[in-house]
Amino acid sequence: MAFESLSDRLQGAVQNMGKKGKITEGDLKEMMREVRLALLEADVNFKVVKNFVKRVNERALNSEVLQSLSPAQQVVKIVNDELTDLMGGEHEDIQFATTPPTVIMMAGLQGAGKTTTVGKLAAFLKKNDHKKPLLVAGDIYRPAAINQLQTIGQQLDLPVFTLGDQVSPVEIATQAIEHAKMNGHDLVFIDTAGRLQIDERLMTELKDIKAAVNPDEILLTVDSMTGQEAANVAKAFDEELDITGVVLTKLDGDTRGGAALSIVSVTGKPIKFTGTGEKLNEIERFYPDRMSNRILGMGDMLTLIEKAQAEFDENEAEAMAAKMRENTYDFNDFIKNMDQMNKMGSMKDILKMIPGMNKMGNLDDLNVDPKQMAQTRAMIQSMTPFERENPDSISQSRRRRIAKGSATTLQEVNRLIKQFNESRKLMSAMSNGNMGALQNMMGGLGGGGFGGFGGGGNRNKNRVAELQAKQMARKLKKAKKKGK
């Protein structure tokens, strides 16, 4: 997960500071030493780190801060503010043209995920901004690049414009825009060729496309796994093309965070979106303040709310809440919730957005093995409609039939039904305001792995975490609606 090592180091530094009633310049110096090392180990550009530490020191060494009643909290706030500024300060969105279509030219090196990002971003803006995108296959050099974009277009139900690989990219881009105007497309994404490294031929072609179509946005796709080298790549592209923003990909990988913390300072251009996984719906708008909160373990409730709103229908949520209160939640509901939660991301990532949950520990174990979830789904789908709607009716003979139909054992089916019934009781208690039920269950659980339904390890703990996140998302959505 992105920033994990950096986040752990920074949280450790600020938490140690938070234990002190009063802090001295020596305490601050020690904390900033840890912060500096954490940033350097995260592969953040050296000059960026140096300037960051300098700014924090200048603000924190203010006598009013050191002599205040809560100096540690103020220092943490300063670190948070400076991290936010380091990543751009405020979110900058796509600038849509006043006269359609808006033309977005995508650039980047090979392997950065540019073509996939074209599809992800187009689908995101279609869903969230109600746009009608057209994807343009402008990479005529990489084998199967056109086929890849066409496949992505089919998966996302998005049209792809192509003239094959014998027409120049400039001509393809020009004709694509005319096609968009004639067919009512208000958004055009031009997928351009990449290279393994920056070269003159690549830049010349990109500049020719820019001159021909005058794009409203030039977004650079950057692999966040490359650390501060990503900032160097972004700087080189910016000097040649004057890019308008960056899309950071692979932020779900084992990246140290150097790219996100260096790019804005090095180029002066904002990070607009981040790719958070391999699935075509795993892309997010980039909010510097929210990312800073995540890095420092303060959660990110706004993003969690947005994820919940995108996946949970209000009427369905209310109906589900009623079923929880009445203890009539069934296996059909569970499958539906499992799919919704899967779309929101991993359990670990969801819980990290809740303030304080990062201190829970062992969050890695909360991620459910896809094989276990597939096994759980197989058992439920081996039930008859009557059995799914009436879990209490599943006798031993029925359970043996379910085990045979799902290629599992009777013990695994028994375990699934037992855990489901326990969880249903817990949900009923939670929905009726008895949060003590959750606390008692959490308190009675020890360490060990979390297998989830149909898996091994301490399955109850994983289920409780899943229920807590789901309940939290439902309540947050309801609360936000009332606040409008």
Coordinates of C-alpha atoms in Angstrom, one line a residue:
M1 CA 0.0 0.0 0.0
A2 CA 1.2 3.5 -0.9
F3 CA 3.0 5.5 1.8
E4 CA 2.8 2.7 4.3
S5 CA 6.4 2.8 5.4
L6 CA 6.5 6.6 5.3
S7 CA 3.2 6.8 7.2
D8 CA 4.5 4.5 9.9
R9 CA 7.6 6.5 10.4
L10 CA 5.9 9.9 10.4
Q11 CA 3.1 8.7 12.7
G12 CA 5.8 7.3 15.1
A13 CA 7.5 10.7 15.1
V14 CA 4.5 12.8 15.8
Q15 CA 3.0 10.3 18.3
N16 CA 6.2 10.5 20.4
M17 CA 5.9 14.3 20.3
G18 CA 2.3 14.0 21.4
K19 CA 3.2 12.3 24.6
K20 CA 5.0 15.4 25.9
G21 CA 3.1 18.1 27.8
K22 CA 5.7 20.7 26.9
I23 CA 8.2 20.5 24.1
T24 CA 11.7 22.0 23.7
E25 CA 13.7 22.9 20.7
G26 CA 15.6 19.7 21.3
D27 CA 12.4 17.7 21.1
L28 CA 11.5 19.4 17.9
K29 CA 14.9 18.8 16.5
E30 CA 14.7 15.1 17.3
M31 CA 11.2 14.8 15.7
M32 CA 12.3 16.6 12.5
R33 CA 15.4 14.4 12.2
E34 CA 13.0 11.4 12.1
V35 CA 10.7 13.2 9.6
R36 CA 13.7 14.1 7.4
L37 CA 14.9 10.5 7.4
A38 CA 11.4 9.2 6.7
L39 CA 11.0 11.4 3.7
L40 CA 14.4 10.6 2.3
E41 CA 13.8 6.9 2.7
A42 CA 10.5 7.4 0.9
D43 CA 12.6 8.6 -2.1
V44 CA 11.5 12.2 -1.9
N45 CA 13.7 14.6 -3.7
F46 CA 16.5 15.9 -1.5
K47 CA 15.8 19.6 -2.1
V48 CA 12.1 19.1 -1.5
V49 CA 12.9 17.4 1.9
K50 CA 15.3 20.2 2.8
N51 CA 12.8 22.9 2.1
F52 CA 10.0 21.0 3.8
V53 CA 12.0 20.6 7.1
K54 CA 13.1 24.3 6.9
R55 CA 9.5 25.5 6.6
V56 CA 8.3 23.3 9.5
N57 CA 11.1 24.4 11.7
E58 CA 10.5 28.1 11.0
R59 CA 6.8 27.8 11.9
A60 CA 7.2 25.4 14.9
L61 CA 10.1 27.3 16.5
N62 CA 7.8 30.2 17.0
S63 CA 7.7 31.0 20.7
E64 CA 3.9 31.1 20.7
V65 CA 3.9 27.5 19.5
L66 CA 6.4 26.1 22.0
Q67 CA 4.8 28.0 25.0
S68 CA 1.2 27.2 24.1
L69 CA -0.9 24.8 26.2
S70 CA -0.9 22.1 23.4
P71 CA 2.4 22.6 21.6
A72 CA 2.5 19.0 20.4
Q73 CA -0.8 19.3 18.7
Q74 CA 0.2 22.5 17.0
V75 CA 3.4 21.0 15.7
V76 CA 1.5 18.0 14.3
K77 CA -0.9 20.5 12.6
I78 CA 2.1 22.3 11.1
V79 CA 3.5 19.1 9.7
N80 CA 0.0 18.2 8.3
D81 CA -0.3 21.7 6.7
E82 CA 3.1 21.5 5.1
L83 CA 2.6 18.0 3.8
T84 CA -0.6 19.3 2.2
D85 CA 1.2 22.2 0.6
L86 CA 3.9 19.9 -0.6
M87 CA 1.3 17.9 -2.6
G88 CA -0.3 21.0 -4.1
G89 CA -2.5 22.5 -1.4
E90 CA -5.9 22.3 -3.0
H91 CA -7.4 19.9 -5.4
E92 CA -7.4 20.9 -9.0
D93 CA -9.9 19.3 -11.3
I94 CA -10.2 18.8 -15.0
Q95 CA -10.8 22.1 -16.8
F96 CA -13.7 21.4 -19.2
A97 CA -13.9 23.6 -22.4
T98 CA -16.7 26.1 -22.5
T99 CA -17.4 24.9 -26.1
P100 CA -17.4 21.1 -26.4
P101 CA -15.6 18.8 -26.9
T102 CA -13.0 19.0 -24.1
V103 CA -9.8 17.5 -25.5
I104 CA -7.5 15.7 -23.1
M105 CA -4.2 14.5 -24.4
M106 CA -2.6 11.7 -22.4
A107 CA 1.2 11.4 -22.3
G108 CA 3.7 9.2 -20.5
L109 CA 6.4 6.6 -20.7
Q110 CA 5.7 3.0 -21.6
G111 CA 4.7 0.9 -18.6
A112 CA 3.2 3.8 -16.6
G113 CA -0.3 2.6 -17.3
K114 CA -1.3 5.3 -19.7
T115 CA -3.7 3.4 -21.9
T116 CA -5.5 1.9 -19.0
T117 CA -5.7 5.3 -17.3
V118 CA -7.4 6.7 -20.5
G119 CA -10.2 4.2 -20.0
K120 CA -10.4 4.6 -16.2
L121 CA -10.5 8.4 -16.4
A122 CA -13.1 8.4 -19.2
A123 CA -15.3 6.0 -17.3
F124 CA -14.9 8.1 -14.1
L125 CA -15.9 11.3 -15.8
K126 CA -18.8 9.6 -17.6
K127 CA -20.2 8.4 -14.3
N128 CA -19.4 11.4 -12.0
D129 CA -19.6 14.3 -14.4
H130 CA -22.1 12.9 -16.9
K131 CA -19.8 13.2 -19.9
K132 CA -20.0 11.4 -23.2
P133 CA -16.3 10.4 -23.9
L134 CA -14.6 9.3 -27.0
L135 CA -11.4 7.3 -26.7
V136 CA -8.8 7.9 -29.5
A137 CA -6.2 5.2 -30.4
G138 CA -3.2 7.4 -31.2
D139 CA -0.5 5.0 -30.3
I140 CA 0.4 3.3 -33.6
Y141 CA 3.8 2.0 -32.6
R142 CA 3.3 -0.3 -29.6
P143 CA 2.1 -3.8 -30.7
A144 CA -1.5 -4.4 -29.6
A145 CA -1.9 -0.8 -28.3
I146 CA -4.9 -0.2 -30.4
N147 CA -6.4 -3.6 -29.5
Q148 CA -5.8 -2.9 -25.8
L149 CA -7.7 0.4 -26.0
Q150 CA -10.6 -1.3 -28.0
T151 CA -10.8 -4.0 -25.3
I152 CA -10.9 -1.4 -22.5
G153 CA -13.6 0.5 -24.5
Q154 CA -15.7 -2.7 -24.8
Q155 CA -15.4 -3.4 -21.1
L156 CA -16.5 0.1 -20.2
D157 CA -19.0 0.5 -23.0
L158 CA -17.0 3.5 -24.4
P159 CA -16.5 4.1 -28.1
V160 CA -13.0 4.0 -29.5
F161 CA -11.9 6.0 -32.6
T162 CA -9.2 4.4 -34.7
L163 CA -7.8 4.7 -38.2
G164 CA -5.4 1.8 -37.8
D165 CA -1.6 2.0 -37.5
Q166 CA -0.8 3.3 -41.0
V167 CA -2.1 6.9 -40.4
S168 CA -0.1 9.5 -38.6
P169 CA -1.1 10.2 -34.9
V170 CA -1.6 13.9 -35.8
E171 CA -4.1 13.0 -38.5
I172 CA -5.8 10.5 -36.2
A173 CA -6.2 13.1 -33.5
T174 CA -7.5 15.7 -35.9
Q175 CA -10.1 13.4 -37.5
A176 CA -11.1 12.1 -34.0
I177 CA -12.1 15.6 -32.9
E178 CA -14.2 16.1 -36.0
H179 CA -15.8 12.7 -35.4
A180 CA -16.6 13.8 -31.8
K181 CA -18.3 17.0 -32.9
M182 CA -20.5 15.2 -35.4
N183 CA -21.5 12.5 -33.0
G184 CA -22.2 14.5 -29.8
H185 CA -19.1 13.6 -27.8
D186 CA -18.3 16.3 -25.3
L187 CA -15.0 14.7 -24.1
V188 CA -12.1 13.3 -26.2
F189 CA -9.2 11.3 -24.8
I190 CA -6.2 11.0 -27.1
D191 CA -4.0 8.0 -26.1
T192 CA -0.5 8.8 -27.4
A193 CA 2.6 6.7 -27.9
G194 CA 5.1 6.2 -25.1
R195 CA 8.7 5.2 -25.0
L196 CA 10.9 3.3 -22.6
Q197 CA 12.7 6.6 -22.1
I198 CA 12.3 10.2 -23.2
D199 CA 13.7 10.9 -26.6
E200 CA 13.5 13.6 -29.2
R201 CA 11.3 11.7 -31.6
L202 CA 8.7 11.1 -28.9
M203 CA 8.6 14.8 -27.9
T204 CA 8.5 16.0 -31.4
E205 CA 5.4 13.9 -32.2
L206 CA 3.7 14.9 -29.0
K207 CA 4.4 18.6 -29.7
D208 CA 3.0 18.1 -33.2
I209 CA -0.3 16.6 -31.8
K210 CA -0.5 19.5 -29.3
A211 CA -0.1 22.1 -32.1
A212 CA -2.7 20.3 -34.3
V213 CA -5.5 19.9 -31.7
N214 CA -4.8 22.5 -29.0
P215 CA -5.8 20.2 -26.1
D216 CA -7.6 21.7 -23.1
E217 CA -5.6 19.4 -20.8
I218 CA -2.3 17.6 -21.2
L219 CA -2.2 15.0 -18.5
L220 CA 1.0 13.1 -17.8
T221 CA 0.6 9.5 -16.6
V222 CA 3.4 8.7 -14.1
D223 CA 4.3 5.4 -12.4
S224 CA 4.4 6.2 -8.6
M225 CA 6.6 3.1 -8.1
T226 CA 9.5 5.0 -9.7
G227 CA 9.9 7.3 -6.7
Q228 CA 11.6 10.7 -7.3
E229 CA 12.5 9.6 -10.8
A230 CA 8.8 10.2 -11.5
A231 CA 9.4 13.8 -10.7
N232 CA 12.3 14.0 -13.1
V233 CA 10.2 12.4 -15.9
A234 CA 7.4 14.9 -15.1
K235 CA 9.8 17.8 -15.2
A236 CA 11.2 16.7 -18.6
F237 CA 7.7 16.4 -20.1
D238 CA 6.6 19.7 -18.6
E239 CA 9.5 21.6 -20.1
E240 CA 8.6 20.3 -23.6
L241 CA 4.8 20.2 -23.5
D242 CA 3.8 22.5 -20.6
I243 CA 1.6 19.8 -19.1
T244 CA -1.5 20.8 -17.1
G245 CA -1.4 18.0 -14.5
V246 CA -0.4 14.5 -13.5
V247 CA -2.1 11.2 -13.0
L248 CA -0.2 9.0 -10.5
T249 CA -0.7 5.3 -11.2
K250 CA 0.0 2.2 -9.1
L251 CA -0.6 4.0 -5.8
D252 CA -1.8 0.8 -4.4
G253 CA 1.6 -0.9 -4.9
D254 CA 4.6 -1.0 -2.6
T255 CA 5.5 2.6 -3.4
R256 CA 7.4 4.7 -0.9
G257 CA 5.6 7.9 -1.8
G258 CA 8.4 9.9 -3.2
A259 CA 6.6 10.7 -6.5
A260 CA 3.5 12.2 -4.9
L261 CA 5.7 14.3 -2.5
S262 CA 8.1 15.5 -5.1
I263 CA 6.2 16.1 -8.4
V264 CA 4.3 19.3 -7.4
S265 CA 7.4 21.0 -6.0
V266 CA 9.6 20.0 -9.0
T267 CA 7.1 20.8 -11.7
G268 CA 4.7 23.3 -10.2
K269 CA 1.9 21.2 -11.8
P270 CA -0.9 19.5 -9.8
I271 CA -1.6 15.8 -9.3
K272 CA -5.2 15.6 -10.5
F273 CA -6.0 11.9 -10.2
T274 CA -4.5 8.7 -8.7
G275 CA -4.9 5.1 -9.8
T276 CA -5.5 3.0 -6.8
G277 CA -5.7 -0.5 -8.2
E278 CA -5.8 -2.7 -11.3
K279 CA -9.6 -2.6 -11.7
L280 CA -11.0 -0.2 -14.2
N281 CA -13.0 1.6 -11.5
E282 CA -10.1 2.1 -9.2
I283 CA -9.2 5.8 -9.8
E284 CA -9.7 8.7 -7.5
R285 CA -9.5 12.5 -7.6
F286 CA -6.4 13.6 -5.7
Y287 CA -6.9 15.8 -2.7
P288 CA -3.7 16.9 -1.0
D289 CA -5.3 17.5 2.4
R290 CA -7.0 14.1 2.5
M291 CA -3.7 12.4 1.4
S292 CA -1.8 14.2 4.2
N293 CA -4.4 13.1 6.7
R294 CA -4.0 9.5 5.6
I295 CA -0.3 9.6 5.8
L296 CA -0.4 11.0 9.3
G297 CA -3.0 8.4 10.3
M298 CA -5.9 10.9 10.7
G299 CA -8.2 9.1 8.4
D300 CA -10.1 10.3 5.3
M301 CA -13.8 10.4 6.1
L302 CA -14.7 12.5 3.0
T303 CA -13.4 10.0 0.6
L304 CA -15.0 7.2 2.5
I305 CA -18.4 9.1 2.3
E306 CA -17.9 9.5 -1.5
K307 CA -17.1 5.9 -2.0
A308 CA -20.2 4.9 0.0
Q309 CA -22.4 7.3 -1.9
A310 CA -21.1 5.9 -5.2
E311 CA -21.9 2.3 -4.3
F312 CA -24.8 2.4 -1.8
D313 CA -28.3 3.4 -3.0
E314 CA -30.1 5.5 -0.3
N315 CA -33.3 3.5 -0.5
E316 CA -31.5 0.2 -0.5
A317 CA -29.4 1.3 2.5
E318 CA -32.6 2.2 4.5
A319 CA -34.2 -1.1 3.5
M320 CA -31.0 -3.0 4.6
A321 CA -31.0 -1.1 7.9
A322 CA -34.6 -2.2 8.6
K323 CA -33.7 -5.8 7.9
M324 CA -30.7 -5.5 10.3
R325 CA -32.9 -4.1 13.0
E326 CA -35.5 -6.8 12.5
N327 CA -32.9 -9.5 12.3
T328 CA -34.2 -10.6 8.8
Y329 CA -30.9 -10.0 7.0
D330 CA -30.3 -13.0 4.7
F331 CA -27.7 -14.5 2.4
N332 CA -29.0 -12.5 -0.6
D333 CA -28.3 -9.3 1.3
F334 CA -24.9 -10.6 2.3
I335 CA -23.9 -11.3 -1.3
K336 CA -25.1 -7.8 -2.4
N337 CA -23.2 -6.2 0.5
M338 CA -20.1 -8.2 -0.3
D339 CA -20.1 -7.0 -3.9
Q340 CA -20.7 -3.3 -2.8
M341 CA -17.8 -3.5 -0.3
N342 CA -15.6 -5.1 -2.9
K343 CA -16.2 -2.1 -5.2
M344 CA -15.2 0.3 -2.4
G345 CA -11.8 -1.3 -2.1
S346 CA -10.0 -3.6 0.3
M347 CA -11.1 -3.8 4.0
K348 CA -7.7 -2.5 5.1
D349 CA -8.0 0.6 2.9
I350 CA -11.5 1.3 4.0
L351 CA -10.7 1.1 7.7
K352 CA -7.6 3.3 7.3
M353 CA -10.0 6.1 6.2
I354 CA -11.7 6.0 9.6
P355 CA -9.8 8.2 12.2
G356 CA -8.1 6.1 14.8
M357 CA -8.4 2.7 13.0
N358 CA -4.8 2.8 12.0
K359 CA -4.0 2.2 15.6
M360 CA -6.0 -1.0 15.6
G361 CA -3.0 -3.0 14.4
N362 CA -2.7 -6.0 12.1
L363 CA -4.8 -4.3 9.4
D364 CA -2.9 -6.3 6.8
D365 CA -4.8 -9.4 8.1
L366 CA -8.1 -7.7 7.5
N367 CA -7.8 -8.1 3.7
V368 CA -9.9 -11.1 2.7
D369 CA -8.3 -13.7 0.4
P370 CA -10.2 -13.6 -2.9
K371 CA -10.2 -17.4 -2.9
Q372 CA -12.0 -17.5 0.4
M373 CA -14.6 -15.1 -0.8
A374 CA -15.0 -17.1 -4.0
Q375 CA -15.5 -20.2 -1.8
T376 CA -18.1 -18.3 0.3
R377 CA -19.9 -17.2 -2.8
A378 CA -19.9 -20.8 -4.1
M379 CA -21.5 -22.0 -0.9
I380 CA -24.2 -19.4 -1.0
Q381 CA -25.0 -19.9 -4.7
S382 CA -25.3 -23.6 -4.0
M383 CA -28.3 -22.8 -1.7
T384 CA -31.8 -22.7 -3.1
P385 CA -33.6 -19.3 -3.2
F386 CA -35.7 -20.4 -0.2
E387 CA -32.5 -21.3 1.8
R388 CA -30.9 -18.0 1.0
E389 CA -33.9 -16.1 2.2
N390 CA -34.4 -18.3 5.2
P391 CA -31.0 -19.1 6.7
D392 CA -32.6 -20.7 9.8
S393 CA -34.2 -23.4 7.6
I394 CA -30.9 -24.9 6.5
S395 CA -30.9 -28.4 8.1
Q396 CA -28.0 -30.8 8.2
S397 CA -29.2 -32.7 5.1
R398 CA -29.4 -29.4 3.2
R399 CA -26.0 -28.4 4.4
R400 CA -24.5 -31.7 3.1
R401 CA -26.1 -30.9 -0.3
I402 CA -24.7 -27.4 -0.2
A403 CA -21.2 -28.7 0.6
K404 CA -21.4 -31.1 -2.3
G405 CA -22.6 -28.5 -4.7
S406 CA -19.9 -26.0 -3.8
A407 CA -17.0 -28.5 -3.6
T408 CA -16.5 -27.7 0.1
T409 CA -16.8 -29.7 3.3
L410 CA -19.8 -29.9 5.7
Q411 CA -17.6 -28.3 8.4
E412 CA -17.0 -25.3 6.2
V413 CA -20.7 -24.9 5.5
N414 CA -21.5 -25.2 9.2
R415 CA -18.9 -22.6 10.0
L416 CA -20.3 -20.2 7.4
I417 CA -23.8 -20.5 8.7
K418 CA -22.7 -20.2 12.3
Q419 CA -20.7 -17.0 11.6
F420 CA -23.5 -15.6 9.5
N421 CA -26.0 -16.1 12.4
E422 CA -23.6 -14.5 14.9
S423 CA -23.0 -11.6 12.6
R424 CA -26.8 -11.1 12.0
K425 CA -27.3 -10.8 15.8
L426 CA -24.5 -8.3 16.0
M427 CA -25.9 -6.2 13.2
S428 CA -29.3 -6.2 14.8
A429 CA -27.7 -5.0 18.1
M430 CA -25.7 -2.3 16.3
S431 CA -28.7 -1.1 14.3
N432 CA -30.7 -0.7 17.5
G433 CA -28.0 1.4 19.0
N434 CA -26.3 -1.3 21.1
M435 CA -22.6 -0.5 20.2
G436 CA -21.6 -2.3 23.4
A437 CA -22.2 -5.5 21.4
L438 CA -19.5 -4.6 19.0
Q439 CA -17.1 -3.6 21.8
N440 CA -17.7 -6.8 23.7
M441 CA -17.0 -8.9 20.6
M442 CA -13.9 -6.9 19.7
G443 CA -12.7 -7.2 23.2
G444 CA -13.1 -10.9 23.3
L445 CA -11.1 -11.5 20.2
G446 CA -7.4 -12.2 20.3
G447 CA -4.7 -12.1 17.7
G448 CA -4.2 -14.3 14.8
G449 CA -5.2 -14.1 11.2
F450 CA -8.4 -13.1 9.7
G451 CA -9.9 -15.6 7.3
G452 CA -13.3 -14.1 6.7
F453 CA -16.3 -16.2 5.8
G454 CA -15.2 -19.6 4.5
G455 CA -11.6 -19.1 5.4
G456 CA -9.2 -19.9 8.2
G457 CA -7.9 -17.9 11.2
N458 CA -9.9 -15.7 13.5
R459 CA -12.9 -15.2 11.2
N460 CA -15.1 -13.3 13.6
K461 CA -12.7 -10.4 13.8
N462 CA -12.6 -10.0 10.1
R463 CA -16.4 -10.1 9.9
V464 CA -16.7 -7.5 12.7
A465 CA -14.4 -5.1 10.8
E466 CA -16.4 -5.6 7.7
L467 CA -19.7 -4.9 9.4
Q468 CA -18.3 -1.9 11.2
A469 CA -17.0 -0.3 7.9
K470 CA -20.3 -1.1 6.2
Q471 CA -22.4 0.3 9.0
M472 CA -20.1 3.4 9.2
A473 CA -20.5 4.0 5.4
R474 CA -24.3 3.7 5.7
K475 CA -24.5 6.1 8.7
L476 CA -22.2 8.6 7.0
K477 CA -24.2 8.6 3.9
K478 CA -27.4 9.2 5.9
A479 CA -25.8 11.9 7.9
K480 CA -24.5 13.8 4.9
K481 CA -27.9 13.7 3.2
K482 CA -29.5 15.3 6.3
G483 CA -26.8 17.9 6.3
K484 CA -27.5 19.1 2.8

